[in-house]
XYZ file of C-alpha atoms in Angstrom:
295
model
C 4.814 -24.064 7.062
C 2.804 -21.523 8.702
C -1.102 -20.498 8.442
C -0.949 -16.795 7.464
C -3.804 -13.952 6.761
C -3.190 -11.800 4.580
C -4.537 -8.960 4.655
C -4.240 -6.032 2.009
C -3.670 -7.649 -1.522
C -2.767 -4.143 -3.659
C 0.201 -3.495 -6.215
C 3.311 -4.742 -4.137
C 0.346 -6.536 -1.345
C -0.510 -9.270 -3.858
C 2.840 -10.469 -5.458
C 4.660 -10.486 -1.865
C 1.333 -13.321 -0.734
C 1.748 -14.763 -4.122
C 5.241 -15.032 -2.768
C 4.152 -16.505 0.240
C 2.332 -19.205 -1.106
C 4.865 -20.295 -3.424
C 6.875 -20.750 -0.403
C 3.993 -23.734 1.237
C 1.985 -21.197 3.376
C -1.459 -22.200 3.527
C -2.865 -17.785 2.945
C -6.492 -16.605 4.017
C -7.244 -13.184 3.265
C -10.393 -10.580 3.506
C -13.297 -11.340 1.072
C -13.939 -7.600 -0.553
C -16.289 -7.033 -3.342
C -14.168 -8.336 -6.690
C -12.876 -11.544 -6.818
C -9.561 -12.799 -5.438
C -6.703 -12.707 -8.053
C -6.721 -15.815 -9.878
C -3.016 -16.095 -9.245
C -3.933 -15.915 -5.493
C -7.082 -18.094 -5.823
C -5.641 -20.900 -8.219
C -2.565 -21.284 -5.731
C -4.748 -22.126 -2.965
C -5.615 -18.489 -0.747
C -8.707 -18.759 0.715
C -11.141 -15.778 1.678
C -12.724 -15.148 5.287
C -15.240 -12.927 5.948
C -13.485 -10.330 8.354
C -10.588 -9.801 9.751
C -11.250 -11.480 13.183
C -12.208 -14.260 11.155
C -8.544 -13.935 9.826
C -7.154 -13.873 12.520
C -8.786 -16.820 14.291
C -7.468 -18.827 11.225
C -3.823 -17.763 11.419
C -0.696 -18.064 13.712
C 1.060 -14.991 11.901
C -1.144 -11.948 10.507
C 0.518 -9.576 7.567
C -1.343 -6.166 7.204
C -0.094 -4.355 3.474
C -2.833 -1.416 3.746
C -2.189 2.385 2.266
C -2.101 4.324 5.672
C -2.630 4.503 9.598
C -5.848 4.445 9.513
C -6.689 1.389 7.810
C -3.953 -0.554 10.370
C -6.017 0.383 12.948
C -9.458 0.105 11.904
C -7.714 -3.496 10.294
C -6.315 -4.092 13.788
C -9.068 -3.032 16.417
C -12.199 -2.246 14.418
C -15.557 -4.103 14.435
C -14.576 -7.173 13.372
C -10.845 -6.625 13.242
C -7.683 -8.813 13.342
C -7.856 -7.999 18.002
C -11.132 -9.985 18.033
C -9.745 -12.811 16.656
C -6.116 -12.769 17.961
C -5.098 -16.934 19.337
C -2.546 -16.709 22.134
C 0.821 -16.085 20.785
C -0.149 -14.685 16.978
C 2.470 -12.853 15.486
C 1.151 -9.784 13.405
C 3.545 -8.031 10.839
C 2.398 -4.741 9.771
C 4.199 -4.235 6.550
C 2.193 -0.990 5.828
C 4.236 2.414 5.815
C 2.407 4.607 8.874
C 3.326 7.125 11.643
C 5.918 5.564 14.494
C 3.802 6.945 16.950
C 0.338 5.194 16.086
C 2.813 1.904 15.886
C 3.916 2.079 19.066
C 0.463 2.328 19.956
C -0.564 -1.014 18.095
C 2.038 -2.833 19.346
C 1.131 -2.200 22.849
C -2.718 -3.107 22.444
C -0.987 -6.642 20.606
C 1.039 -7.776 23.350
C -1.867 -6.837 26.208
C -4.372 -9.458 23.914
C -1.478 -12.013 24.182
C 0.136 -11.286 20.689
C 3.647 -10.692 18.835
C 4.315 -7.274 17.133
C 6.526 -6.574 14.180
C 6.355 -3.076 11.916
C 8.373 -4.085 8.824
C 7.826 -1.707 6.194
C 9.263 -2.168 2.728
C 11.001 -0.392 0.132
C 11.640 -1.600 -3.481
C 8.029 -0.681 -5.562
C 5.961 -3.249 -7.236
C 9.381 -4.193 -9.249
C 10.865 -5.419 -5.910
C 7.436 -6.830 -4.659
C 7.456 -9.032 -7.674
C 10.844 -9.948 -7.830
C 10.388 -10.488 -4.409
C 13.746 -8.363 -3.657
C 12.010 -5.352 -1.110
C 14.085 -4.027 1.714
C 12.462 -4.410 4.736
C 13.060 -2.540 7.450
C 12.005 -4.079 10.953
C 10.743 -2.852 14.612
C 10.271 -4.880 16.585
C 11.371 -7.438 20.024
C 14.346 -10.015 19.499
C 11.380 -12.555 19.353
C 9.372 -10.933 17.437
C 12.273 -10.395 14.849
C 13.558 -14.163 14.799
C 9.631 -14.922 14.664
C 9.362 -13.008 11.650
C 12.711 -13.246 9.614
C 12.186 -16.639 7.928
C 8.795 -14.858 6.016
C 10.092 -11.697 5.473
C 13.173 -13.586 3.791
C 10.567 -15.047 0.785
C 8.942 -11.467 0.263
C 12.655 -9.610 0.508
C 15.738 -9.123 -0.480
C 17.267 -6.932 2.943
C 15.595 -7.318 5.946
C 17.147 -5.559 8.380
C 15.923 -5.070 11.970
C 15.853 -1.466 12.597
C 15.127 -1.483 17.008
C 12.557 -1.956 18.877
C 8.801 -0.886 17.789
C 8.140 2.252 15.591
C 12.142 1.909 14.235
C 10.788 0.258 11.179
C 8.617 3.100 10.671
C 11.039 5.704 11.102
C 13.463 3.858 8.786
C 11.065 4.033 6.538
C 10.146 7.512 6.154
C 13.537 8.663 6.905
C 13.791 6.256 3.123
C 10.842 8.196 1.530
C 12.808 11.290 2.574
C 15.667 10.416 0.814
C 13.282 8.896 -2.279
C 11.428 12.403 -2.965
C 14.081 14.253 -2.756
C 16.703 11.972 -5.212
C 13.222 12.457 -7.399
C 12.899 15.727 -7.877
C 17.035 15.888 -8.075
C 17.139 13.703 -11.089
C 14.189 15.633 -12.763
C 16.023 18.629 -12.545
C 19.305 17.810 -13.740
C 17.172 15.858 -16.380
C 14.769 18.687 -17.414
C 18.470 20.916 -16.950
C 20.120 18.987 -19.512
C 17.170 18.709 -22.310
C 16.288 22.742 -22.441
C 19.503 22.766 -22.990
C 19.539 20.592 -25.737
C 21.696 17.967 -25.229
C 20.703 14.419 -25.739
C 18.341 13.003 -22.204
C 18.548 9.724 -22.690
C 21.965 9.649 -23.195
C 22.710 12.364 -20.601
C 20.567 9.495 -18.127
C 23.655 6.733 -19.401
C 26.500 9.126 -18.829
C 25.259 10.127 -15.476
C 24.815 6.272 -14.361
C 28.356 5.703 -14.557
C 29.389 8.806 -12.284
C 28.849 9.776 -8.500
C 25.359 11.074 -9.226
C 24.938 6.871 -10.211
C 20.980 5.647 -8.067
C 18.346 3.573 -8.441
C 16.512 6.655 -8.680
C 18.251 7.848 -12.040
C 18.425 4.391 -13.712
C 14.256 2.757 -13.171
C 12.448 6.915 -12.643
C 14.593 8.622 -15.019
C 13.844 6.429 -17.271
C 10.226 6.741 -16.429
C 10.717 9.969 -17.369
C 12.217 9.805 -20.478
C 10.070 7.135 -21.676
C 7.079 9.118 -20.239
C 5.576 5.821 -18.349
C 4.233 7.307 -15.341
C 1.240 4.016 -14.172
C 2.111 3.398 -10.565
C 4.922 1.642 -9.620
C 4.180 3.703 -6.089
C 1.408 6.025 -6.503
C 1.663 9.888 -5.610
C -0.360 10.127 -3.383
C 1.397 7.223 -0.844
C 4.399 9.103 -0.862
C 2.050 12.284 0.224
C 1.424 10.541 2.714
C 4.510 9.621 3.438
C 6.183 12.861 3.253
C 3.130 14.235 6.016
C 4.583 12.131 8.860
C 7.461 13.169 8.126
C 6.826 16.508 7.889
C 4.775 16.088 11.217
C 7.340 14.309 12.369
C 9.680 16.829 11.750
C 7.154 19.342 13.966
C 7.352 17.306 16.679
C 11.305 16.840 16.770
C 11.747 20.975 16.261
C 13.341 20.227 13.159
C 13.777 21.762 9.627
C 13.176 19.738 6.464
C 12.883 22.343 3.813
C 13.719 19.584 0.855
C 10.817 17.071 2.263
C 8.305 20.227 2.360
C 9.627 21.297 -1.042
C 9.100 17.663 -2.521
C 5.689 17.826 -0.796
C 4.701 21.043 -2.957
C 5.549 19.200 -6.459
C 3.566 16.164 -5.544
C 0.914 18.424 -4.288
C 0.759 20.425 -7.789
C 0.645 17.239 -9.213
C -2.426 16.352 -7.297
C -4.095 19.579 -8.917
C -3.645 18.668 -12.507
C -5.069 15.098 -12.319
C -1.762 13.343 -10.454
C -3.264 11.614 -7.327
C -2.463 7.829 -9.380
C 0.559 8.455 -10.815
C 3.612 7.123 -10.562
C 5.903 9.455 -8.458
C 8.463 9.977 -10.924
C 5.949 12.222 -11.847
C 6.998 14.304 -10.246
C 9.097 15.915 -13.279
C 5.454 16.431 -14.715
C 5.106 19.736 -12.213
C 8.674 20.665 -12.751
C 7.846 20.803 -15.967
C 5.230 22.747 -15.627
C 7.152 25.615 -14.551
C 9.522 25.157 -17.417
C 7.175 25.136 -20.238
C 9.394 22.538 -20.976
C 8.715 18.768 -21.238
C 12.094 16.584 -20.915
C 10.696 14.158 -23.318
C 8.071 12.857 -25.787
């Protein structure tokens, strides 16, 4: 069993850490203003004063925080992980951040004597709770072999994409596909509803044909039931699409669908929806049509 530092106990990080505790690993985290979740404290998770202290007490450090600057602060800020890094410590970043920054972070951790793995995830809160996440890994062969037994505890599909940053590149591609599919499902259900069809039966029928997708299944149901509590927040998906569009500019690549989805997310934010589940994109299209697909 490993001594693991887990930093980032949000909507997804909390159940992920819980699975590691259930598997018998010893976990520590950084003390925050609010109390540690009882389901983690009751399983023996301990709090320490800083990321550096977490690193000193750990063989493996896992980060699951919102954005690139957050990872940089945790790893390299004052009292950061690098200050307490032990020789051979495995650092696994499961956040979704910029691929180029990831390569730079990996180099700094390597120079400090550690091993770095980028392992962003897909599957949302449900995937985290059910240990069914898809995990996209950028690492050396050694880093991947060391990380995989832990990743297997939290996820269902674990793929070594390539070297450092490759996992993050794959995650950006994933977020492009997810955003555009949410938009497609939104438009299809909005069309059906406005035309007077039973939108629940339309969704049921589509799930049996070529249009079938997990987005149609899970998020189509959210749109019909009007359940927009996150899941995965619009503001976080916006962050991921910013990474896609910034990368596209550097690659001289046009991503018109991605840009359009980002504008629809921004319309949601303008209406107070930054913390809606990303299925809430449908609300921007509903506003344009002056029609809701369901009440």
